[in-house]
Coordinates of C-alpha atoms and ligand atoms in Angstrom, one line a residue:
Chain A
M1 CA 48.0 167.9 42.1
R2 CA 44.8 169.8 40.9
A3 CA 44.4 173.2 41.6
K4 CA 41.0 172.4 43.3
T5 CA 42.9 170.0 45.5
I6 CA 45.2 172.5 46.4
Q7 CA 42.7 175.1 46.6
L8 CA 40.6 173.0 49.2
L9 CA 43.8 172.3 51.0
H10 CA 44.4 175.9 51.7
Y11 CA 40.9 176.0 53.4
I12 CA 41.6 173.0 55.3
T13 CA 44.9 174.4 56.6
G14 CA 43.4 177.7 57.4
L15 CA 41.0 176.3 59.4
G16 CA 43.6 173.9 61.1
I17 CA 45.8 177.0 61.7
L18 CA 43.2 178.5 63.9
V19 CA 43.1 175.8 66.1
A20 CA 46.6 174.9 66.3
G21 CA 47.7 178.7 66.4
G22 CA 45.0 179.2 68.8
I23 CA 46.3 176.7 71.4
H24 CA 50.1 178.2 70.6
L25 CA 48.7 181.8 71.2
A26 CA 47.0 180.5 74.3
T27 CA 49.6 178.7 75.6
V28 CA 52.3 182.0 75.1
F29 CA 49.8 185.0 76.2
L30 CA 46.7 183.4 78.3
L31 CA 47.8 180.5 80.4
S32 CA 51.0 182.2 81.5
P33 CA 52.6 185.7 81.6
Y34 CA 54.4 186.3 78.4
E35 CA 57.7 186.8 80.3
A36 CA 57.4 183.2 82.0
S37 CA 56.5 182.0 78.7
M38 CA 59.9 183.1 77.1
S39 CA 62.2 182.3 79.7
F40 CA 64.3 179.0 78.9
D41 CA 63.1 177.1 82.2
G42 CA 61.8 177.2 85.7
H43 CA 58.2 177.7 84.7
P44 CA 55.4 175.4 83.9
L45 CA 55.1 177.2 80.3
S46 CA 58.3 178.1 79.8
V47 CA 59.7 177.2 76.3
I48 CA 61.5 174.2 77.5
A49 CA 58.6 172.9 79.2
V50 CA 56.3 173.5 76.3
Y51 CA 58.5 171.6 74.1
R52 CA 58.6 168.7 76.9
N53 CA 54.9 168.1 76.7
L54 CA 54.1 166.0 74.0
F55 CA 50.6 167.6 73.4
L56 CA 52.5 171.0 73.1
A57 CA 55.0 169.6 71.0
A58 CA 52.8 168.2 68.7
T59 CA 50.8 170.9 68.0
L60 CA 53.7 173.2 67.4
Q61 CA 54.8 170.4 64.6
A62 CA 50.9 170.5 63.0
L63 CA 51.1 174.4 63.3
L64 CA 54.8 174.3 61.5
V65 CA 53.3 172.0 58.5
L66 CA 50.2 173.9 58.3
V67 CA 51.5 177.5 58.2
A68 CA 54.0 176.1 56.0
F69 CA 51.5 175.0 53.3
H70 CA 49.3 177.9 53.9
G71 CA 51.8 180.6 53.7
F72 CA 54.0 179.0 50.9
N73 CA 50.7 178.5 48.6
G74 CA 49.5 181.9 49.3
L75 CA 52.9 183.4 48.0
R76 CA 52.9 180.8 45.4
T77 CA 49.3 182.1 44.1
I78 CA 50.5 185.8 44.3
L79 CA 53.5 185.3 42.4
S80 CA 51.8 183.4 40.0
E81 CA 49.6 186.3 39.4
L82 CA 52.8 188.4 38.6
H83 CA 53.5 186.4 35.6
Q84 CA 52.0 183.7 33.5
G85 CA 53.3 180.8 31.3
P86 CA 54.8 177.1 31.7
T87 CA 58.2 177.4 32.5
Y88 CA 57.7 180.5 35.1
L89 CA 55.0 178.8 36.8
K90 CA 57.4 175.2 36.9
L91 CA 60.1 177.3 38.5
L92 CA 57.9 178.8 40.9
N93 CA 56.3 175.6 42.1
A94 CA 59.8 174.3 42.8
V95 CA 61.3 176.9 44.3
V96 CA 58.0 177.3 46.4
I97 CA 58.4 173.6 47.5
A98 CA 61.9 173.8 48.1
A99 CA 61.6 176.6 50.4
A100 CA 58.9 175.2 52.1
A101 CA 60.8 172.2 53.0
V102 CA 63.9 174.2 54.2
V103 CA 61.4 175.7 56.7
V104 CA 59.7 172.4 57.5
V105 CA 62.7 170.3 58.1
Y106 CA 64.4 173.3 60.1
G107 CA 61.6 174.0 62.3
T108 CA 60.9 169.9 62.7
R109 CA 64.6 170.0 63.8
T110 CA 64.0 172.7 66.5
I111 CA 61.1 170.9 67.8
V112 CA 62.4 167.2 68.0
I113 CA 65.6 168.2 69.5
A114 CA 63.9 170.8 72.3
H115 CA 61.4 167.9 72.9
L116 CA 64.4 165.7 73.5
L117 CA 66.3 168.0 75.7
G118 CA 63.3 168.8 78.0
N119 CA 63.1 165.2 78.4
A120 CA 67.2 164.8 79.1
Chain B
M1 CA 58.7 196.4 34.4
S2 CA 55.3 197.7 33.9
T3 CA 53.4 194.4 34.8
L4 CA 54.9 195.1 38.3
L5 CA 54.0 198.3 38.7
T6 CA 49.9 197.3 37.3
A7 CA 50.4 194.7 40.1
L8 CA 51.7 196.8 42.9
R9 CA 48.8 199.1 41.9
T10 CA 45.8 196.7 41.7
W11 CA 47.0 194.8 44.9
L12 CA 47.8 197.7 47.1
V13 CA 45.1 200.4 46.2
P14 CA 42.0 199.4 47.1
F15 CA 40.0 202.8 46.9
R16 CA 36.5 203.1 45.1
Y17 CA 35.6 199.8 44.9
G18 CA 34.1 198.8 47.9
L19 CA 34.5 196.8 51.1
E20 CA 35.3 193.8 49.5
R21 CA 37.9 195.0 47.6
W22 CA 39.7 196.9 51.1
S23 CA 39.2 193.1 52.7
Y24 CA 41.0 191.9 49.5
T25 CA 44.3 194.4 49.6
M26 CA 44.2 194.0 53.5
Q27 CA 44.3 190.0 53.6
R28 CA 46.9 189.7 50.8
I29 CA 49.2 192.3 52.9
S30 CA 48.5 190.5 55.6
G31 CA 49.2 187.1 54.5
V32 CA 52.2 187.9 52.9
V33 CA 53.4 189.9 56.1
I34 CA 52.7 186.8 58.5
A35 CA 53.9 184.3 56.2
L36 CA 57.5 186.3 56.1
Y37 CA 57.2 186.6 60.0
F38 CA 56.7 182.6 60.2
V39 CA 60.0 182.2 58.1
M40 CA 61.8 184.5 60.4
H41 CA 59.9 182.8 63.7
V42 CA 60.9 179.7 62.9
A43 CA 64.4 180.8 62.5
S44 CA 64.4 182.5 65.6
T45 CA 63.1 179.4 67.7
G46 CA 65.4 177.8 66.2
Q47 CA 67.7 179.3 68.7
V48 CA 66.0 177.6 71.7
V49 CA 68.3 174.2 71.1
G50 CA 71.5 176.5 70.3
G51 CA 71.3 177.8 66.3
P52 CA 71.4 176.4 62.9
S53 CA 74.5 174.3 63.6
V54 CA 72.9 172.0 66.0
W55 CA 71.7 168.8 64.7
T56 CA 72.1 166.6 67.6
L57 CA 70.8 166.7 70.9
P58 CA 73.5 169.6 72.5
P59 CA 74.2 170.2 76.1
Y60 CA 71.3 171.6 78.1
E61 CA 73.9 174.5 79.8
Y62 CA 74.7 175.4 75.8
A63 CA 71.5 175.8 74.5
K64 CA 70.4 177.9 77.6
Q65 CA 73.0 180.1 77.0
V66 CA 72.3 180.7 73.3
W67 CA 68.5 181.4 73.8
L68 CA 69.3 184.0 76.4
E69 CA 71.7 185.6 74.2
T70 CA 68.8 185.5 71.5
K71 CA 66.2 187.1 73.7
E72 CA 68.8 189.7 74.7
F73 CA 69.0 190.6 71.0
L74 CA 64.9 190.1 70.2
A75 CA 64.4 192.7 73.5
N76 CA 64.0 195.6 71.0
P77 CA 61.2 197.9 70.9
L78 CA 61.2 197.9 66.9
F79 CA 60.9 194.2 67.4
D80 CA 58.2 194.7 69.8
A81 CA 56.4 197.3 67.5
G82 CA 56.3 194.8 64.9
L83 CA 54.9 192.0 66.6
V84 CA 52.1 194.7 67.9
V85 CA 51.3 195.3 64.2
L86 CA 51.7 191.5 63.6
A87 CA 48.9 190.6 66.0
F88 CA 46.2 192.8 64.2
M89 CA 47.2 191.2 61.0
I90 CA 47.0 187.9 62.6
F91 CA 43.7 188.4 63.6
F92 CA 42.3 190.2 60.8
H93 CA 43.4 187.4 58.6
S94 CA 42.0 184.7 60.4
I95 CA 38.5 185.7 60.9
N96 CA 38.7 187.4 57.5
G97 CA 39.9 183.9 56.3
V98 CA 36.9 182.5 57.7
R99 CA 34.9 184.7 55.9
L100 CA 36.4 184.4 52.5
V101 CA 36.2 180.3 52.8
L102 CA 32.3 180.6 53.7
A103 CA 31.8 183.3 51.0
H104 CA 33.9 181.0 48.4
F105 CA 31.4 178.1 49.1
G106 CA 28.4 180.6 48.7
L107 CA 27.0 180.4 52.4
I108 CA 27.0 183.8 53.6
L109 CA 25.8 185.2 50.3
K110 CA 22.3 185.8 49.2
K111 CA 20.6 183.7 46.5
P112 CA 20.6 184.7 42.8
T113 CA 17.3 187.4 42.4
R114 CA 15.8 189.3 39.6
P115 CA 17.9 192.6 40.5
E116 CA 15.3 195.3 41.6
Y117 CA 16.3 199.1 41.9
P118 CA 17.7 200.7 43.6
Y119 CA 19.8 197.5 43.5
H120 CA 22.7 196.1 45.9
P121 CA 24.5 192.9 45.1
G122 CA 23.9 190.1 46.9
S123 CA 27.3 189.0 47.3
M124 CA 27.7 192.0 49.3
S125 CA 25.3 190.6 52.2
R126 CA 25.2 192.1 55.5
I127 CA 26.2 189.1 57.4
Q128 CA 29.0 188.8 55.1
R129 CA 30.2 192.4 55.8
V130 CA 29.3 192.3 59.3
I131 CA 32.2 189.2 59.6
F132 CA 34.4 191.7 57.9
W133 CA 33.8 194.3 60.8
V134 CA 34.1 191.4 63.5
S135 CA 37.4 190.8 61.9
V136 CA 38.5 194.4 62.1
A137 CA 37.2 194.8 65.7
L138 CA 38.7 191.7 67.0
A139 CA 42.1 192.6 65.0
T140 CA 41.8 195.9 66.9
A141 CA 41.4 194.4 70.2
A142 CA 44.6 191.9 69.8
L143 CA 46.6 195.3 69.1
V144 CA 45.6 197.0 72.2
Y145 CA 46.1 193.6 74.0
S146 CA 49.3 193.2 72.8
L147 CA 50.4 197.0 73.3
D148 CA 49.7 196.0 76.8
V149 CA 51.8 192.8 76.7
F150 CA 54.9 194.8 75.0
F151 CA 54.6 198.2 75.8
K152 CA 52.2 198.1 79.3
V153 CA 49.9 201.0 77.9
L154 CA 47.1 199.4 80.1
Q155 CA 48.9 199.4 83.5
P156 CA 49.5 202.5 85.5
Chain C
M1 CA 20.7 227.2 32.3
L2 CA 24.2 226.5 30.8
E3 CA 27.4 225.5 32.8
E4 CA 30.7 224.4 32.0
V5 CA 32.4 221.2 32.8
K6 CA 36.2 220.1 31.9
F7 CA 36.5 217.2 30.1
K8 CA 40.0 215.5 30.3
V9 CA 40.0 212.9 27.9
L10 CA 43.1 210.3 27.2
R11 CA 44.1 210.7 23.5
Y12 CA 46.2 207.8 21.9
D13 CA 46.8 207.2 18.3
P14 CA 49.2 204.1 17.6
D15 CA 49.5 205.7 14.0
K16 CA 50.5 209.0 15.0
D17 CA 53.0 208.9 17.8
G18 CA 52.0 206.2 20.2
K19 CA 51.9 208.3 23.4
K20 CA 49.3 208.6 25.7
R21 CA 48.2 212.1 27.0
F22 CA 45.6 213.9 28.2
Q23 CA 43.7 216.4 26.5
E24 CA 41.2 219.2 28.1
F25 CA 37.7 220.4 26.6
R26 CA 35.5 222.9 27.8
V27 CA 31.9 221.4 27.4
P28 CA 28.6 223.2 28.0
I29 CA 26.3 220.9 29.9
R30 CA 22.4 220.9 29.9
K31 CA 20.5 219.0 33.0
G32 CA 20.4 215.1 32.1
M33 CA 23.4 215.3 29.9
T34 CA 25.6 212.1 29.8
V35 CA 29.1 211.5 29.5
L36 CA 28.6 209.8 26.4
Q37 CA 26.8 213.3 25.1
G38 CA 29.6 215.4 26.2
L39 CA 32.5 213.1 24.1
L40 CA 29.6 213.4 21.5
H41 CA 29.7 217.4 21.8
I42 CA 33.5 217.3 21.4
K43 CA 33.7 215.1 18.4
E44 CA 31.0 217.2 16.8
K45 CA 31.9 220.5 17.7
I46 CA 35.5 220.8 18.8
D47 CA 37.8 217.8 17.6
P48 CA 36.3 215.2 15.2
T49 CA 39.8 213.1 15.6
L50 CA 38.1 211.9 19.1
S51 CA 37.5 208.4 18.8
I52 CA 34.6 206.8 20.7
R53 CA 32.4 204.0 20.0
F54 CA 28.7 203.7 21.0
S55 CA 25.5 202.6 19.7
C56 CA 22.3 202.0 21.7
R57 CA 22.9 205.1 23.8
M58 CA 20.5 203.0 26.6
A59 CA 22.8 201.0 28.6
T60 CA 22.0 197.8 25.9
C61 CA 24.5 197.5 23.6
G62 CA 27.5 197.3 26.0
S63 CA 30.0 199.1 23.7
C64 CA 30.5 202.6 25.6
G65 CA 32.4 201.5 28.4
M66 CA 35.2 203.6 29.5
M67 CA 37.1 204.7 32.7
I68 CA 34.9 207.9 34.1
N69 CA 36.8 209.7 36.9
G70 CA 38.6 206.4 37.8
L71 CA 35.7 203.8 37.7
P72 CA 34.7 201.8 34.8
R73 CA 31.3 203.0 33.3
L74 CA 29.2 202.8 30.5
A75 CA 29.3 206.5 29.2
C76 CA 25.8 206.5 28.1
Y77 CA 24.3 205.4 31.6
T78 CA 26.4 208.1 33.5
L79 CA 24.8 211.6 34.1
I80 CA 27.4 214.3 34.4
E81 CA 25.7 215.9 37.0
E82 CA 25.6 212.3 39.3
L83 CA 29.3 212.6 39.0
K84 CA 29.8 215.8 41.0
T85 CA 32.7 217.0 39.8
R86 CA 33.8 220.0 37.5
T87 CA 36.5 218.0 35.6
V88 CA 35.3 214.8 34.0
V89 CA 38.5 212.5 33.7
V90 CA 37.5 210.0 30.7
E91 CA 40.2 207.1 30.1
P92 CA 40.0 203.8 28.2
L93 CA 38.9 200.8 29.9
R94 CA 41.7 199.2 32.1
N95 CA 42.8 195.4 31.2
F96 CA 41.9 196.0 27.6
P97 CA 44.4 196.8 24.9
I98 CA 43.6 200.4 23.3
V99 CA 42.8 200.7 19.7
K100 CA 42.6 204.4 19.6
D101 CA 41.4 207.1 22.0
L102 CA 38.4 205.4 24.2
V103 CA 38.4 202.5 21.8
T104 CA 39.6 199.2 23.3
D105 CA 40.0 195.7 22.0
F106 CA 37.7 193.1 23.4
E107 CA 38.9 190.0 21.4
E108 CA 40.8 188.5 24.4
F109 CA 37.4 189.2 26.3
F110 CA 35.2 187.7 23.6
N111 CA 37.6 185.0 23.3
K112 CA 37.1 184.2 27.2
H113 CA 33.3 184.3 26.9
R114 CA 33.3 181.8 24.1
S115 CA 35.5 179.2 25.8
V116 CA 33.0 178.8 28.5
K117 CA 30.4 177.7 25.6
P118 CA 27.8 180.2 26.5
Y119 CA 24.8 178.4 24.9
L120 CA 22.5 175.1 25.7
I121 CA 24.3 172.1 25.8
R122 CA 21.9 169.3 25.3
I123 CA 22.0 165.5 24.8
D124 CA 19.1 165.3 22.5
T125 CA 20.6 167.3 19.6
Y126 CA 18.4 166.2 17.4
V127 CA 15.2 167.0 18.9
Q128 CA 16.8 170.5 19.7
E129 CA 17.5 171.3 16.1
K130 CA 13.8 170.4 15.5
S131 CA 12.5 174.2 15.7
N132 CA 9.0 173.4 17.4
T133 CA 10.4 172.0 20.4
M134 CA 10.1 173.8 23.6
Y135 CA 11.9 173.1 26.7
L136 CA 9.5 174.1 29.7
Q137 CA 11.1 175.9 33.0
S138 CA 9.2 177.1 36.3
D139 CA 9.6 180.6 37.6
E140 CA 11.7 178.8 40.1
E141 CA 14.3 177.5 37.7
L142 CA 14.5 180.6 35.7
V143 CA 15.2 182.9 38.8
R144 CA 18.6 180.6 39.5
Y145 CA 20.2 182.1 36.7
V146 CA 17.9 185.1 34.9
Q147 CA 20.4 187.7 37.1
F148 CA 23.3 186.3 35.3
A149 CA 21.6 186.4 31.7
Y150 CA 21.2 190.5 32.1
C151 CA 25.0 190.7 31.1
I152 CA 25.5 192.9 28.2
K153 CA 29.5 192.1 27.7
C154 CA 30.3 195.6 28.5
G155 CA 33.6 194.5 30.0
L156 CA 33.1 197.1 33.2
C157 CA 33.7 193.9 35.9
Y158 CA 36.6 193.1 33.5
A159 CA 38.3 196.2 33.8
A160 CA 37.1 196.5 37.6
C161 CA 38.8 193.0 38.6
P162 CA 42.4 193.2 40.1
V163 CA 43.0 189.5 39.2
V164 CA 42.4 190.2 35.3
A165 CA 45.0 193.2 35.6
T166 CA 47.5 190.8 36.0
D167 CA 46.8 187.4 35.6
K168 CA 45.9 186.7 31.8
T169 CA 44.9 183.1 32.2
F170 CA 42.3 183.8 34.5
L171 CA 39.0 183.8 32.7
G172 CA 37.4 187.2 34.3
P173 CA 34.1 187.8 35.8
Q174 CA 32.4 188.1 32.6
A175 CA 33.0 184.8 31.0
L176 CA 32.8 183.1 34.8
A177 CA 29.1 184.3 35.5
Q178 CA 28.0 182.7 32.0
A179 CA 29.6 179.6 32.7
Y180 CA 27.4 180.1 35.9
R181 CA 24.5 181.0 34.0
Y182 CA 24.5 177.9 31.7
Y183 CA 25.7 175.5 34.3
A184 CA 22.4 176.5 36.7
D185 CA 20.2 176.6 33.9
S186 CA 17.6 173.4 34.0
R187 CA 17.8 173.2 30.4
D188 CA 21.3 172.9 30.0
E189 CA 22.5 169.1 30.3
A190 CA 26.4 169.5 30.3
G191 CA 26.5 169.4 34.1
V192 CA 29.7 168.2 35.3
D193 CA 31.6 168.8 32.1
R194 CA 30.7 172.5 32.2
L195 CA 33.1 172.1 35.5
K196 CA 36.2 170.1 35.2
P197 CA 38.2 172.5 33.1
L198 CA 37.7 175.0 35.6
G199 CA 39.0 172.9 38.3
D200 CA 42.6 173.2 36.6
G201 CA 45.0 176.2 36.7
S202 CA 43.5 179.5 37.2
S203 CA 40.9 180.1 35.2
L204 CA 38.6 180.1 38.0
L205 CA 40.2 179.6 41.3
R206 CA 42.2 183.0 41.2
C207 CA 39.2 184.6 42.1
H208 CA 39.7 186.5 45.8
F209 CA 36.2 187.7 45.9
A210 CA 37.3 191.2 45.7
A211 CA 33.6 191.9 44.5
S212 CA 34.8 194.8 42.3
C213 CA 33.2 193.4 39.5
S214 CA 29.8 193.5 41.3
Q215 CA 30.5 197.3 42.3
V216 CA 30.5 198.2 38.9
C217 CA 27.9 196.2 37.0
P218 CA 25.3 198.2 35.4
K219 CA 23.1 195.8 34.8
G220 CA 22.9 194.0 38.2
V221 CA 24.3 190.5 37.4
D222 CA 26.4 190.1 40.2
P223 CA 29.2 188.4 38.9
A224 CA 30.8 187.9 41.9
L225 CA 27.8 186.2 43.6
A226 CA 28.3 183.8 40.4
I227 CA 31.5 182.8 40.4
Q228 CA 31.4 181.9 44.4
L229 CA 28.4 179.5 43.5
L230 CA 30.3 178.3 40.4
R231 CA 33.4 177.7 42.5
K232 CA 31.5 175.7 44.8
E233 CA 30.4 173.4 42.3
V234 CA 33.7 173.0 40.9
L235 CA 35.5 172.4 44.6
L236 CA 32.8 169.7 45.4
R237 CA 31.7 168.1 42.0
S238 CA 34.4 168.5 39.3
Ligands
LIG1 S1 28.6 191.3 33.9 FE1 27.8 193.2 34.1 S2 29.9 194.7 33.9 FE2 30.3 192.5 33.5 S3 30.3 192.7 31.4 FE3 28.1 191.8 31.9 S4 27.1 193.7 32.0 FE4 28.9 194.1 32.1
LIG2 S1 25.8 203.4 24.0 FE1 25.0 201.2 24.4 S2 25.7 200.5 26.1 FE2 26.3 202.7 26.1

């Protein structure tokens, strides 16, 4: 990908996080007391209830992908300023993509299984 | 090694170069902290379904048990204090991030002019700096709010 | 009335021992005396081995840039009294290799400047070479870039930039401001060709708008503004 495309995606994911992250924080802090949000079940916005709700689960999934891109691209940017050279940059890209993939896969697993668990 | 030292000095020491340099340093530090928190958050919420070894539908009671244990482990004032700082950083990074996107497209900067003295750079426009202070103010509000959530400072 | 300040000057001589150390001098000052005059006093009266570079003494040639009390400034454009300290700390510009004492090597800096093609590119090269042609420009068109054309290539912005400090592939505020200066010039016809190379790698996009360049520029160039305007074009048009 061209650097400018990545840069545009960095802005777009950043603005997307504003929306998805806003919904996430609102469900945890504003729409239900924090204690209730942290309980496993038994409240309208408890952990499992949030995952069961298709819209909220989809929001979390979007947030996961957006933050993974934005965050790891940010780290990559910072590390690419530390040292230059084609080998270093290739290695850096590979490591960052791999790390982001691990986080996204693990997070997706949590969301999918918790969604199913809530509906079981 | 000396590049690392140069890097840390230029990234982390914002003095003397004005407000925008502070924004740069704070955006960088908060970004790294949020990214690291994000990884830990994905790891800890993974406990909702029973931890890293679970890749198929687990028994409901087992998942609940693991989550309760995780919650107990996380119920530590040190972690809570971390979340309070994080609240500040998230709000600062978000609003300041919007400011940076706008600035990167030249939207909140003044148009080029003939410099007149005493000279003030058009890139340091008032609106651009106001948004910076708004991000600091909102971040502080988030900090106070989360202090109340985690340490009940506003309640008698 | 004669008063004295202490000059702390960084000394470095690769031919002697190659070690950096500070040397202190007491310099009597007069009203309206610049840091450059202080350094010249040292060179003439105290230590002739001190190396400095200067020419115009009036902020026009851009050769006397150095770190004065921690900020990049022109020695000829900085009054000692306006520093409001009894000690003036003088070091060579950051982000430049040192040649000797306060003299820094501008080769990389000028190469980056050259790389953005800092000259008008026309399709009608034949007409351009005939010296009797004129390209008319309205005042409005002039104002779009004239601020950036005041650059004297002093390197202060380059020394202030936190990205230049560690990223060698970043072109730096001076070169990027010039890239925009020619892109925005109504007489230039290179258009998108100027933008294309900047959309790849970190030559432009690494700018994080720390605006330290605009903070220190002695000529009112505002490189940070030029870079953002250029970035917008690169992101949307290249
Ligand atoms: S932009 Fe300003 S600080 Fe940078 S080289 Fe030109 S005159 Fe010097
Ligand atoms: S001596 Fe020419 S700019 Fe200072």
